[in-house]
Tab-separated table of C-alpha atoms in Angstrom:
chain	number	residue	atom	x	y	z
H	30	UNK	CA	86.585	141.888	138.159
H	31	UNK	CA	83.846	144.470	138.371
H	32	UNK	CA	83.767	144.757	134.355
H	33	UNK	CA	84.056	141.080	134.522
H	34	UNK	CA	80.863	140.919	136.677
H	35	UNK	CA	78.805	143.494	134.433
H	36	UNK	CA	79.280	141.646	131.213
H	37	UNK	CA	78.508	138.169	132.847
H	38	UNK	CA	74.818	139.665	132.298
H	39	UNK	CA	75.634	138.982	128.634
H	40	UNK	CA	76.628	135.364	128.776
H	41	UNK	CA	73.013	134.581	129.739
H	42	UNK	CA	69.774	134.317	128.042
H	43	UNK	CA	66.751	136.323	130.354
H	44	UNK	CA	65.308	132.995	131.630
H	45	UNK	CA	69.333	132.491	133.043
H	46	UNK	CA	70.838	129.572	130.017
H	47	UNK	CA	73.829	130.080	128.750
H	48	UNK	CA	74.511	131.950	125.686
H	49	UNK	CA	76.315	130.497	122.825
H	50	UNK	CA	78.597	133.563	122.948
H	51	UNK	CA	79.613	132.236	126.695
H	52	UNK	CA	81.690	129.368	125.899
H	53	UNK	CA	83.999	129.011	123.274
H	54	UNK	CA	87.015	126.449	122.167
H	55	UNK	CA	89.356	128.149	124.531
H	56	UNK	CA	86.390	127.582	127.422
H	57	UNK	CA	86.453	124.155	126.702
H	58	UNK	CA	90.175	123.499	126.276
H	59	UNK	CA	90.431	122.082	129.808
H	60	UNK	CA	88.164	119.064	129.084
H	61	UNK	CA	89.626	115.945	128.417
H	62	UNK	CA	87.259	113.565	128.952
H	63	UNK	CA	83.086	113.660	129.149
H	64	UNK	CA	82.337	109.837	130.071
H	65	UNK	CA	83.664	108.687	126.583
H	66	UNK	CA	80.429	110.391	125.338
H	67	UNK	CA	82.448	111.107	122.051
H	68	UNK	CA	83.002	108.979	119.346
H	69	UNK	CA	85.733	106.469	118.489
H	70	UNK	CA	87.774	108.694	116.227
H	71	UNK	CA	90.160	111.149	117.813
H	72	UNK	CA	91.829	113.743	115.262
H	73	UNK	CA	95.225	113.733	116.869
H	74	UNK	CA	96.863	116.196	114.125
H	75	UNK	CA	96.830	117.347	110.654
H	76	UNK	CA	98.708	118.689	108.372
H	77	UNK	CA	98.347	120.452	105.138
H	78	UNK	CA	101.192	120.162	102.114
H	79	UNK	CA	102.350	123.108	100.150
H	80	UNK	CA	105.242	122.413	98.075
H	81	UNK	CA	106.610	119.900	100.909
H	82	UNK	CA	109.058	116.715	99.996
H	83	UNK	CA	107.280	114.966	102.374
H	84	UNK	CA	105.025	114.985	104.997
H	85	UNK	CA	105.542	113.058	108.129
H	86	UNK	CA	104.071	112.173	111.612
H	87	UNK	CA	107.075	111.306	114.079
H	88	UNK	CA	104.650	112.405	117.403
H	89	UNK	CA	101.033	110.964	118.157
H	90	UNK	CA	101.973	107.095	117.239
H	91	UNK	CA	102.398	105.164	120.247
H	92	UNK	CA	100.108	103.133	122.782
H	93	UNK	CA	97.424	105.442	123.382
H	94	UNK	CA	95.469	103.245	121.005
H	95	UNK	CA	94.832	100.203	118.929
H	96	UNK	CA	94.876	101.646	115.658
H	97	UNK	CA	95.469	104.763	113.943
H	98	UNK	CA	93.749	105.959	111.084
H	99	UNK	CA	95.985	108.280	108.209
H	100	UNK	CA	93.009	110.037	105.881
H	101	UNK	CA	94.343	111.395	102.537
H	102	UNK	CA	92.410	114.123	101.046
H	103	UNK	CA	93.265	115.431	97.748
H	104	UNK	CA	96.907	114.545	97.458
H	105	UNK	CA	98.504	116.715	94.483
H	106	UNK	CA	101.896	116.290	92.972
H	107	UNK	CA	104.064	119.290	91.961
H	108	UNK	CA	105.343	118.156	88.735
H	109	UNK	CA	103.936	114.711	86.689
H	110	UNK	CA	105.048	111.787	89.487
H	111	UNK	CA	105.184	108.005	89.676
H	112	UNK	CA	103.589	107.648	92.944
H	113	UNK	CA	102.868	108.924	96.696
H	114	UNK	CA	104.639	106.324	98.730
H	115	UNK	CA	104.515	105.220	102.283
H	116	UNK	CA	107.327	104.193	105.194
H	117	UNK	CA	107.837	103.886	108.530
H	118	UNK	CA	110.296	104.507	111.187
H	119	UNK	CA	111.061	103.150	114.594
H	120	UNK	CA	113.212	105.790	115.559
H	121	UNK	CA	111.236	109.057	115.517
H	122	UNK	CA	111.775	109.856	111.800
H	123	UNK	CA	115.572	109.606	111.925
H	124	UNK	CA	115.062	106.700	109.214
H	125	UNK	CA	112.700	105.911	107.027
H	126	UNK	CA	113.588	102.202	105.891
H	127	UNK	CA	111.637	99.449	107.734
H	128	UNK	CA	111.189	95.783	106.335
H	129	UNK	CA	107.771	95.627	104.997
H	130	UNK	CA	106.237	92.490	102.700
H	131	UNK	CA	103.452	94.005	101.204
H	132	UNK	CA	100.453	92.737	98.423
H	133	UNK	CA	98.855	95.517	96.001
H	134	UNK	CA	96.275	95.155	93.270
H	135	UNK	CA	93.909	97.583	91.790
H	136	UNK	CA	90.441	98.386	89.818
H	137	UNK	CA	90.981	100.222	87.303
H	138	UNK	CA	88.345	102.356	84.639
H	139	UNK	CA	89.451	104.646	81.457
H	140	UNK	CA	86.737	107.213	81.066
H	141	UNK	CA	86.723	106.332	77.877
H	142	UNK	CA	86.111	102.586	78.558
H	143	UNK	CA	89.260	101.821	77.023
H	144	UNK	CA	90.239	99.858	79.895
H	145	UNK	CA	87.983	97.996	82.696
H	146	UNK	CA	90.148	95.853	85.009
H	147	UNK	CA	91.029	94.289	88.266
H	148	UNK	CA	94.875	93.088	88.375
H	149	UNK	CA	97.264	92.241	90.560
H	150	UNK	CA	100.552	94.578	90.584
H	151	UNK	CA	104.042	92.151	90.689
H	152	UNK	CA	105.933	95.413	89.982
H	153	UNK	CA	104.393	97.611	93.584
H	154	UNK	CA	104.614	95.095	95.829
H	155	UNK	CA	107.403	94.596	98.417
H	156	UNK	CA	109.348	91.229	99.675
H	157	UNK	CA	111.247	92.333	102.862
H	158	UNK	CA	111.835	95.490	101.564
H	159	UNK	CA	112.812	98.970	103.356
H	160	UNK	CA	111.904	100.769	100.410
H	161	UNK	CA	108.624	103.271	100.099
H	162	UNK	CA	105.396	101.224	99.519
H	163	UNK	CA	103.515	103.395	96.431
H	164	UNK	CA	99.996	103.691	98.094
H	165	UNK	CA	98.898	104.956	93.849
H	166	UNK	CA	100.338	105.270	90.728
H	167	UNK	CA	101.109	108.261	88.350
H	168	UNK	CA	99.566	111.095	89.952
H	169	UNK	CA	99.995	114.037	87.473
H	170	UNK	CA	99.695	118.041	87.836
H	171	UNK	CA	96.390	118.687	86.413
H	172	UNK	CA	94.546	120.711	89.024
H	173	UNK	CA	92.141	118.822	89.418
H	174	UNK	CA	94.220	115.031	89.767
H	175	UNK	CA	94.864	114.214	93.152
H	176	UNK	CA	94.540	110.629	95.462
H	177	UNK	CA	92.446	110.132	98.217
H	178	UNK	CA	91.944	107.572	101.023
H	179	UNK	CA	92.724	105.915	104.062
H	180	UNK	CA	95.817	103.794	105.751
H	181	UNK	CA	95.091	102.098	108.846
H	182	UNK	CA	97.639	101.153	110.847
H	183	UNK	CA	97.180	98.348	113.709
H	184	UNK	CA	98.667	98.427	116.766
H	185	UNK	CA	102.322	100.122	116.084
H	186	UNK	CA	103.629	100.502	119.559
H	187	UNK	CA	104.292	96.322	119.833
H	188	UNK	CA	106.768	94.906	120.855
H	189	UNK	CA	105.669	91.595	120.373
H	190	UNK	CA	103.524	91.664	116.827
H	191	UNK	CA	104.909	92.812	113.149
H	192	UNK	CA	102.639	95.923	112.434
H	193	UNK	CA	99.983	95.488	109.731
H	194	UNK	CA	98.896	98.094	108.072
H	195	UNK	CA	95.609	98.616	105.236
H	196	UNK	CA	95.420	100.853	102.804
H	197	UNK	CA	92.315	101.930	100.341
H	198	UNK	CA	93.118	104.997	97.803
H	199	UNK	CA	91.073	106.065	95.209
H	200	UNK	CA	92.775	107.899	93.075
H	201	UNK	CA	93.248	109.756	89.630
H	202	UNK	CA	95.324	108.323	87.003
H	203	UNK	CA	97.299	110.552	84.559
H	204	UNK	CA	95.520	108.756	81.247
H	205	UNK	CA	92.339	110.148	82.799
H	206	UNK	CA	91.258	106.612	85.086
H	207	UNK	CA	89.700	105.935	87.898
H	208	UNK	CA	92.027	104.126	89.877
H	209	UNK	CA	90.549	101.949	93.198
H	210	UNK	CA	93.929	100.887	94.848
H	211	UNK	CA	93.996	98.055	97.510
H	212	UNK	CA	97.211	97.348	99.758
H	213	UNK	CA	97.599	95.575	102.522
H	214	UNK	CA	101.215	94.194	104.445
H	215	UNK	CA	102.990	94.236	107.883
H	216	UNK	CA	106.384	96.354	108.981
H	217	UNK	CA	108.372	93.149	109.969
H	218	UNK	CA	109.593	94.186	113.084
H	219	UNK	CA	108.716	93.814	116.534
H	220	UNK	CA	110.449	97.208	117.634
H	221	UNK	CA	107.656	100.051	117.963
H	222	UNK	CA	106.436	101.930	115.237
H	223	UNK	CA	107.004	105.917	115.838
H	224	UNK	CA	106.494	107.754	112.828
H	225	UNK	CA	104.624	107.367	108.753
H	226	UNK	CA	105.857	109.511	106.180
H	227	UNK	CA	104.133	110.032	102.965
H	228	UNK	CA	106.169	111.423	99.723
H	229	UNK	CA	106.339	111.084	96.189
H	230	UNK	CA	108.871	109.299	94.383
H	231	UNK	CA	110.080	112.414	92.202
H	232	UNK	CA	108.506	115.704	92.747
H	233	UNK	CA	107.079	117.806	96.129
H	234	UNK	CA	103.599	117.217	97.224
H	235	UNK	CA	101.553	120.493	96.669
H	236	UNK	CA	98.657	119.882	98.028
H	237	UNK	CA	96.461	118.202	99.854
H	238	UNK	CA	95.770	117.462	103.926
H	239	UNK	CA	96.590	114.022	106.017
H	240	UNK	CA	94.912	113.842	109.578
H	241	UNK	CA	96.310	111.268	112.114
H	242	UNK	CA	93.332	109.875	114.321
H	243	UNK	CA	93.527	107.249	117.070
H	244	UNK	CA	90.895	104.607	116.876
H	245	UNK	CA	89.585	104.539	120.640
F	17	UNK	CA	78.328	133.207	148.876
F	18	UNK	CA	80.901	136.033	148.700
F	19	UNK	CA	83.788	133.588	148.239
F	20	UNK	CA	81.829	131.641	145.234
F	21	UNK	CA	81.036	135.203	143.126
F	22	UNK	CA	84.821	136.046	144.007
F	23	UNK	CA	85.772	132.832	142.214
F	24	UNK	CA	83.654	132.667	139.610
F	25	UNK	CA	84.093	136.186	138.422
F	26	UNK	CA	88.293	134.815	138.375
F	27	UNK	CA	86.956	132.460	135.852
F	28	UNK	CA	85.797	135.431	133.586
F	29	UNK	CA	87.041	137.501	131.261
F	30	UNK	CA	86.167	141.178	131.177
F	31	UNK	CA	83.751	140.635	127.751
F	32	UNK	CA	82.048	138.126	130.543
F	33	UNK	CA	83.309	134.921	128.566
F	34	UNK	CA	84.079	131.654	130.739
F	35	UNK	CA	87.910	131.633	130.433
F	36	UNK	CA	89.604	127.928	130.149
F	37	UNK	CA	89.190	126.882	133.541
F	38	UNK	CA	85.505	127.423	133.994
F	39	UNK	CA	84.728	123.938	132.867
F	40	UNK	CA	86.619	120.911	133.751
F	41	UNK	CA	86.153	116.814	133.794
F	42	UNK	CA	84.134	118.001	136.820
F	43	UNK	CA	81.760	120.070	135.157
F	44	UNK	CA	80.513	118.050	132.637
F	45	UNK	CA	80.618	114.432	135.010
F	46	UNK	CA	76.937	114.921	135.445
F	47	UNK	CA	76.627	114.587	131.706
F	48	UNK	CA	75.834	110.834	130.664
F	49	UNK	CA	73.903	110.895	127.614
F	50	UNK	CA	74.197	113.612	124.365
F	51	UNK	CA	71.462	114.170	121.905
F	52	UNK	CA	71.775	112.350	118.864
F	53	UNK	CA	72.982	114.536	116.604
F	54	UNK	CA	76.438	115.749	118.861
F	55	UNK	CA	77.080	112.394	118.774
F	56	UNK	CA	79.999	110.380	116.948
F	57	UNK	CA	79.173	108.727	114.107
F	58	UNK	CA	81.294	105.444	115.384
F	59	UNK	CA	80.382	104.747	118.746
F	60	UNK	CA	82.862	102.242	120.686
F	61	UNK	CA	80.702	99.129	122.069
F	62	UNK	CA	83.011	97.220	124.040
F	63	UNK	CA	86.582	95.862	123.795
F	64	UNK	CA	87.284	92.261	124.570
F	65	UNK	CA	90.486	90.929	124.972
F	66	UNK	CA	91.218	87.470	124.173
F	67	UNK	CA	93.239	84.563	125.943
F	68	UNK	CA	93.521	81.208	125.027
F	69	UNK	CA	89.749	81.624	124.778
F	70	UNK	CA	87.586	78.841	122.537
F	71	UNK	CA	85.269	81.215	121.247
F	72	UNK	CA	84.597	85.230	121.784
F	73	UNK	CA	80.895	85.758	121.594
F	74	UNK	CA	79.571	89.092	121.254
F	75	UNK	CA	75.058	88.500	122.501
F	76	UNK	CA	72.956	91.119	122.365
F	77	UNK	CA	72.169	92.127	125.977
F	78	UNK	CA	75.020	90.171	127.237
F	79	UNK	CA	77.821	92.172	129.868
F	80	UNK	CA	74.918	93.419	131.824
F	81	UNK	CA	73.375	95.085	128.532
F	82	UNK	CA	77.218	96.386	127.954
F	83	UNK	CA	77.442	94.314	124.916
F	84	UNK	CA	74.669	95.977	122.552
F	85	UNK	CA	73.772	94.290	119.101
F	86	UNK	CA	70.167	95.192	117.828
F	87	UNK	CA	68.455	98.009	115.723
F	88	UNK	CA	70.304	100.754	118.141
F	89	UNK	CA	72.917	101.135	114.880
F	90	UNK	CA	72.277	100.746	111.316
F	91	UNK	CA	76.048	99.346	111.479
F	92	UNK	CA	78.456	97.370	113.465
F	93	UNK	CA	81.813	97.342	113.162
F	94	UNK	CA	84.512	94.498	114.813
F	95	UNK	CA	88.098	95.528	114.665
F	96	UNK	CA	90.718	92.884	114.911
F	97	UNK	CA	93.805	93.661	116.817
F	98	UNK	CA	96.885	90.614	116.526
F	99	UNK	CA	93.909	88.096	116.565
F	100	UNK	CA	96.648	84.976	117.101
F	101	UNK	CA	95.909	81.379	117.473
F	102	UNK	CA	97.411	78.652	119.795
F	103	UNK	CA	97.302	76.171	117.003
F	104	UNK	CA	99.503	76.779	113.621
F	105	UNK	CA	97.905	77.071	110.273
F	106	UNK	CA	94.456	77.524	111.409
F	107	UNK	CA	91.407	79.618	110.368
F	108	UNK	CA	89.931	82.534	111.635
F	109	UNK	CA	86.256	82.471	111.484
F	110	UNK	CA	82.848	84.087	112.087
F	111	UNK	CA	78.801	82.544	112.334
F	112	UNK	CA	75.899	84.573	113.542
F	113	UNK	CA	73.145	83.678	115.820
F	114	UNK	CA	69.373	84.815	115.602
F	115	UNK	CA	68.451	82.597	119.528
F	116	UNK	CA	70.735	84.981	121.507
F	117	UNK	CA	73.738	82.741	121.224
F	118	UNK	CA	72.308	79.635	121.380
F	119	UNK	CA	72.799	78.694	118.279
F	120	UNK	CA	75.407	79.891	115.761
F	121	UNK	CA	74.370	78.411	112.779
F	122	UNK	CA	72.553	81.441	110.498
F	123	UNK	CA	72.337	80.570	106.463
F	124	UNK	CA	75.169	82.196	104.099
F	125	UNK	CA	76.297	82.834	101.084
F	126	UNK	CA	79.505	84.684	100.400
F	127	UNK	CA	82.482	85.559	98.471
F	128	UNK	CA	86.253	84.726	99.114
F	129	UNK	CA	89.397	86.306	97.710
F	130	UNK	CA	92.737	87.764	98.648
F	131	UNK	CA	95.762	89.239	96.923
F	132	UNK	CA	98.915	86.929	98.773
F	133	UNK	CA	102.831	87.680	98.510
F	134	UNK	CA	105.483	85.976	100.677
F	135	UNK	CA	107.971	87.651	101.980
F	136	UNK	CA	110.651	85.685	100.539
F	137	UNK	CA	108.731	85.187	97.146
F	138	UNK	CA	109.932	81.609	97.174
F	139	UNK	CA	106.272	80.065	96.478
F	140	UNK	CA	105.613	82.611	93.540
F	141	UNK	CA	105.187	85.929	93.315
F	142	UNK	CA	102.467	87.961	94.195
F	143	UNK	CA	98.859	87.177	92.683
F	144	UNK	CA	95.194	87.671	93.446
F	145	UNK	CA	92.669	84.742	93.749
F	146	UNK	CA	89.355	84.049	94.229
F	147	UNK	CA	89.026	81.332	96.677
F	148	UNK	CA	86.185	78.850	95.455
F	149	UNK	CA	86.522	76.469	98.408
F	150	UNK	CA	86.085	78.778	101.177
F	151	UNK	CA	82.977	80.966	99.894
F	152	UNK	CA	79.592	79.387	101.316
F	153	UNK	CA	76.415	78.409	98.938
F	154	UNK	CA	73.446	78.806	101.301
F	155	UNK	CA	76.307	76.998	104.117
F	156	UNK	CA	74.947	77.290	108.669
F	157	UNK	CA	78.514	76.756	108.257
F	158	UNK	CA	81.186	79.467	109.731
F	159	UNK	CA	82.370	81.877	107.430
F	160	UNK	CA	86.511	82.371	107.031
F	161	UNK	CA	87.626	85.544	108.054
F	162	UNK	CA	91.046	84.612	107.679
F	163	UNK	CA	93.299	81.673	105.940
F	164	UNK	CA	95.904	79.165	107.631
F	165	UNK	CA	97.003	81.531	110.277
F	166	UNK	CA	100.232	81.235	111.321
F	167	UNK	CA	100.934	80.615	115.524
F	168	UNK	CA	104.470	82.609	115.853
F	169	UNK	CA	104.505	85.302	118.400
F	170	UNK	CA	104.944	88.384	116.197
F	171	UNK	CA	102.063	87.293	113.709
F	172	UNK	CA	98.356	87.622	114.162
F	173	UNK	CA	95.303	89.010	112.229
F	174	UNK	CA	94.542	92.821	112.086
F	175	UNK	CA	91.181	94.493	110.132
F	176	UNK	CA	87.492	95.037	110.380
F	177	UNK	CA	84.168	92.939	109.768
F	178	UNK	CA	81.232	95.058	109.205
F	179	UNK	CA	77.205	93.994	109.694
F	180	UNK	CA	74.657	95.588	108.326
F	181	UNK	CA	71.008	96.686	109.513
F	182	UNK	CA	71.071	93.542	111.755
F	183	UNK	CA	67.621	93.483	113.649
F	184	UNK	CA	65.955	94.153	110.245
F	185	UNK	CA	63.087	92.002	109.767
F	186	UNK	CA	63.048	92.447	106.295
F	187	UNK	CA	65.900	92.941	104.697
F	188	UNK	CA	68.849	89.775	104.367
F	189	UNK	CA	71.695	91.347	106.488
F	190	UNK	CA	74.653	91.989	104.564
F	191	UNK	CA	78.569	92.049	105.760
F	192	UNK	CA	82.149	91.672	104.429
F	193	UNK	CA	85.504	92.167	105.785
F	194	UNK	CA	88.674	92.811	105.075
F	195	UNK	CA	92.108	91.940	106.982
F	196	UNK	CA	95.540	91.797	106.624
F	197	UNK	CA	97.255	88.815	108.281
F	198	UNK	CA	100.213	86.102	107.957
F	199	UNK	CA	99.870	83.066	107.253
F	200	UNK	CA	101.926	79.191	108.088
F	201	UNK	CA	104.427	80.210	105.489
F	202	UNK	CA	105.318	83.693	106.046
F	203	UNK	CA	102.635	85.266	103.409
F	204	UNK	CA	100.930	87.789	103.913
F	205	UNK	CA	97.415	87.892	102.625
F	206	UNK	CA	94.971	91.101	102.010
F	207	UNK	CA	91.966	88.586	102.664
F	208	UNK	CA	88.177	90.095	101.590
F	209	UNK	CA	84.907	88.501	102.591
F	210	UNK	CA	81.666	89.356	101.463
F	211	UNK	CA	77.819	88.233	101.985
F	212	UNK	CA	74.824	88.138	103.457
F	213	UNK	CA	72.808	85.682	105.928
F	214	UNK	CA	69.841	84.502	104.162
F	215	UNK	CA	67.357	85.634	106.991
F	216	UNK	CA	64.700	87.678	107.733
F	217	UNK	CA	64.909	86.985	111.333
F	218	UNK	CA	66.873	90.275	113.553
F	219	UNK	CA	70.217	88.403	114.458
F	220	UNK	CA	71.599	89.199	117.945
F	221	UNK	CA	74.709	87.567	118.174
F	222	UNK	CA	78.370	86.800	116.922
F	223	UNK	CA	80.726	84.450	117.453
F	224	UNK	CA	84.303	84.033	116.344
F	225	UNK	CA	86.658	81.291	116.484
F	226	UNK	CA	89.531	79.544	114.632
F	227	UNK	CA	88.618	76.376	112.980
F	228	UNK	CA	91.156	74.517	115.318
F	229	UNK	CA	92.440	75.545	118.676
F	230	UNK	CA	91.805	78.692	120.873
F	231	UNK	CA	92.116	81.812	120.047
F	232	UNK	CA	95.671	82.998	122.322
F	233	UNK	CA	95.910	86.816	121.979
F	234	UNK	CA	94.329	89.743	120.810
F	235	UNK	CA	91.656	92.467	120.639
F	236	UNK	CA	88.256	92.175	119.245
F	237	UNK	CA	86.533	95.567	119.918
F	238	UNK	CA	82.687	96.250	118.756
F	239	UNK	CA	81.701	99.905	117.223
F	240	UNK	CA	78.410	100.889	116.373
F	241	UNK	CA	77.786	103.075	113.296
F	242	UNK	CA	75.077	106.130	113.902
């Protein structure tokens, strides 16, 4: 206590405020709520891929809030892949294989102006399918090709509603495009939603980070 | 005075750090206000909740000044949480006032398209449209938000509208949304809206509504963008 009491001296500034050296992230580990004073979006976790088959979130989704935000940063394939798809479970990850009926088109650009489109795709949509929902398209291994984006997911702890979700990637295609891809669809089912997992159809994802946040 | 330097030196480590207990909900209850910049970026407004409700009407000023909608954000944002209808096959809908809600009637013009699939592909399969008889050509009409929403219990309306710069007294204010809903015959539609109300006046006020009915369940929550 008495070294304790010496070094306090140090945690103040001469005229007696606090010095930035007093209070850390462990000081402030205790507070869970300052009069909502923060903002909207609450990082719940994150995780960061290295080689994985898939990543997943099986804790986090439930009532707490309305919506939950997943935000894709620089999603990398291993080897030359089809696509990074997207499922859900309502039993903490055990499965992966709920009924979804999705709709998915995209914008598409060649940098060499080759091709300049908007279409809808027949082939990556679902009809009351438990199969993955491909959130992009042939993601390849160049360092520097990865997707990007953002999957919203609306209010997955229902029992009463089906669970839409939105999704918005941007991503790069392997014949060098720009690739704006727009999907939107519900889980059809009015158990709870408990867990998202992201994975390619053939090959591990090797980089890239997914955060979880709860719209408050 | 004793029994207070006692207890606070406990809440100090030996390098005279606060350890985790030194600040609590307590502590910081005093605090109601943080400087701009430590401040979120999305900022929730207010939530409403709906139920069996003709219209919800977001006013500037209204909730005893709760319900904020002026030049304090350069954005709003409304999210849409299983926005359902009492009536089948109805639209969901949007108007703006610039009278503080007595009037919802501002001047539009906007764009209209979805991409649709049904879950038992039996009308077609998928496809993306543009909509020409639901976009507005200088309309006071409302503007559709959402198409032919379907009644049943599990189904509903989920996404975002976003306004832009809405007290300007310059500038047109510009907005589009985007939501994912079902519709009368089990599709499901990724519906986008886009425009602008042709004023210069600041608009204060939002309403929404379907086209037919009440609106039954849901959430409607307002964000403000820093």
């Amino acid at each position: 206590m008495g070294q304790a009491t010496r070094n306090i001296a140090n945690s103040f500034t001469t005229s007696g405020v606090i010095t930035s050296s007093a209070v850390n992230n462990t000081t402030i580990s205790g507070i869970t709520d300052i009069n909502d004073l923060g903002g909207s979006l609450i990082l719940i976790s994150e995780q960061t891929a290295s080689a994985d088959a898939s990543v997943s979130f099986t804790s986090g989704i439930d009532s707490t809030y309305d919506e939950y935000w997943f935000i894709l940063n620089n999603i990398h394939p291993s080897g030359n892949t089809g696509g990074l798809g997207i499922n859900f479970s309502t039993d903490g990850g055990s499965n992966w294989n709920v009924t979804k009926t999705t709709a998915s088109f995209v914008a598409m650009h060649a940098e060499n102006n080759a091709i300049a489109q908007i279409i809808y795709e027949n082939g990556y949509d679902l009809a009351q399918s438990t199969a993955d929902q491909e959130i992009c398209q042939n993601i390849y291994t160049g360092n520097d090709e990865s997707i990007s984006g953002i999957i919203k997911l609306y209010n997955p702890s229902s029992t009463t509603y089906v669970k839409h979700f939105i999704s918005n990637t941007q991503s790069y295609f392997a014949s060098a495009r720009s690739w704006h891809h727009l999907i939107a669809g519900y889980c059809n089912t009015t158990s709870a939603i408990n867990g998202v997992i992201f994975r390619f159809d053939t090959n591990n994802m090797d980089d890239g980070t997914i955060q979880l946040f709860g719209v408050k | 005075m004793g029994a207070n330097t006692r207890g606070f030196a406990n809440l100090l480590n030996t390098d005279g750090t606060f350890l985790s207990g030194a600040i609590n909900n307590t502590s910081v209850s005093g605090i109601t206000d943080l400087p701009t910049a430590a401040k979120s970026d999305l900022v929730p407004i207010i939530g409403y909740g709906l139920g069996n409700d003709a219209a919800m009407e977001h006013i500037d000023g209204d909730r005893s000044g709760v319900a904020v909608f002026d030049g304090t954000y350069d954005a709003y944002c409304f999210t849409f949480t299983n926005v359902r209808p009492t009536s089948d096959n109805v639209d969901f809908q949007w108007n703006a006032s610039t009278d503080s809600g007595s009037n919802f009637n501002v001047t539009k013009t906007t764009t209209d398209w979805a991409a649709g699939h049904d879950e038992g592909e039996v009308f077609t399969s998928g496809n993306l449209s543009y909509d020409v008889d639901a976009d507005l050509t200088q309309s006071t009409g409302y503007c559709r938000i959402a198409r032919g929403v379907s009644s049943d219990t599990d189904h509903g309306v989920c996404g975002e509208l976003w306004i832009f710069n809405v007290a300007s007294t310059t500038h047109v204010k510009h907005f589009y949304s985007r939501v994912s809903q079902n519709d009368r015959n089990n599709f499901l539609y990724d519906q986008h809206t886009s425009g602008y109300l042709n004023t210069t006046s600041a608009v204060d006020g939002v309403a929404f509504r379907f086209n037919s009915g009440n609106l039954s369940t849901g959430d409607i929550r307002v964000y403000g963008l820093k």
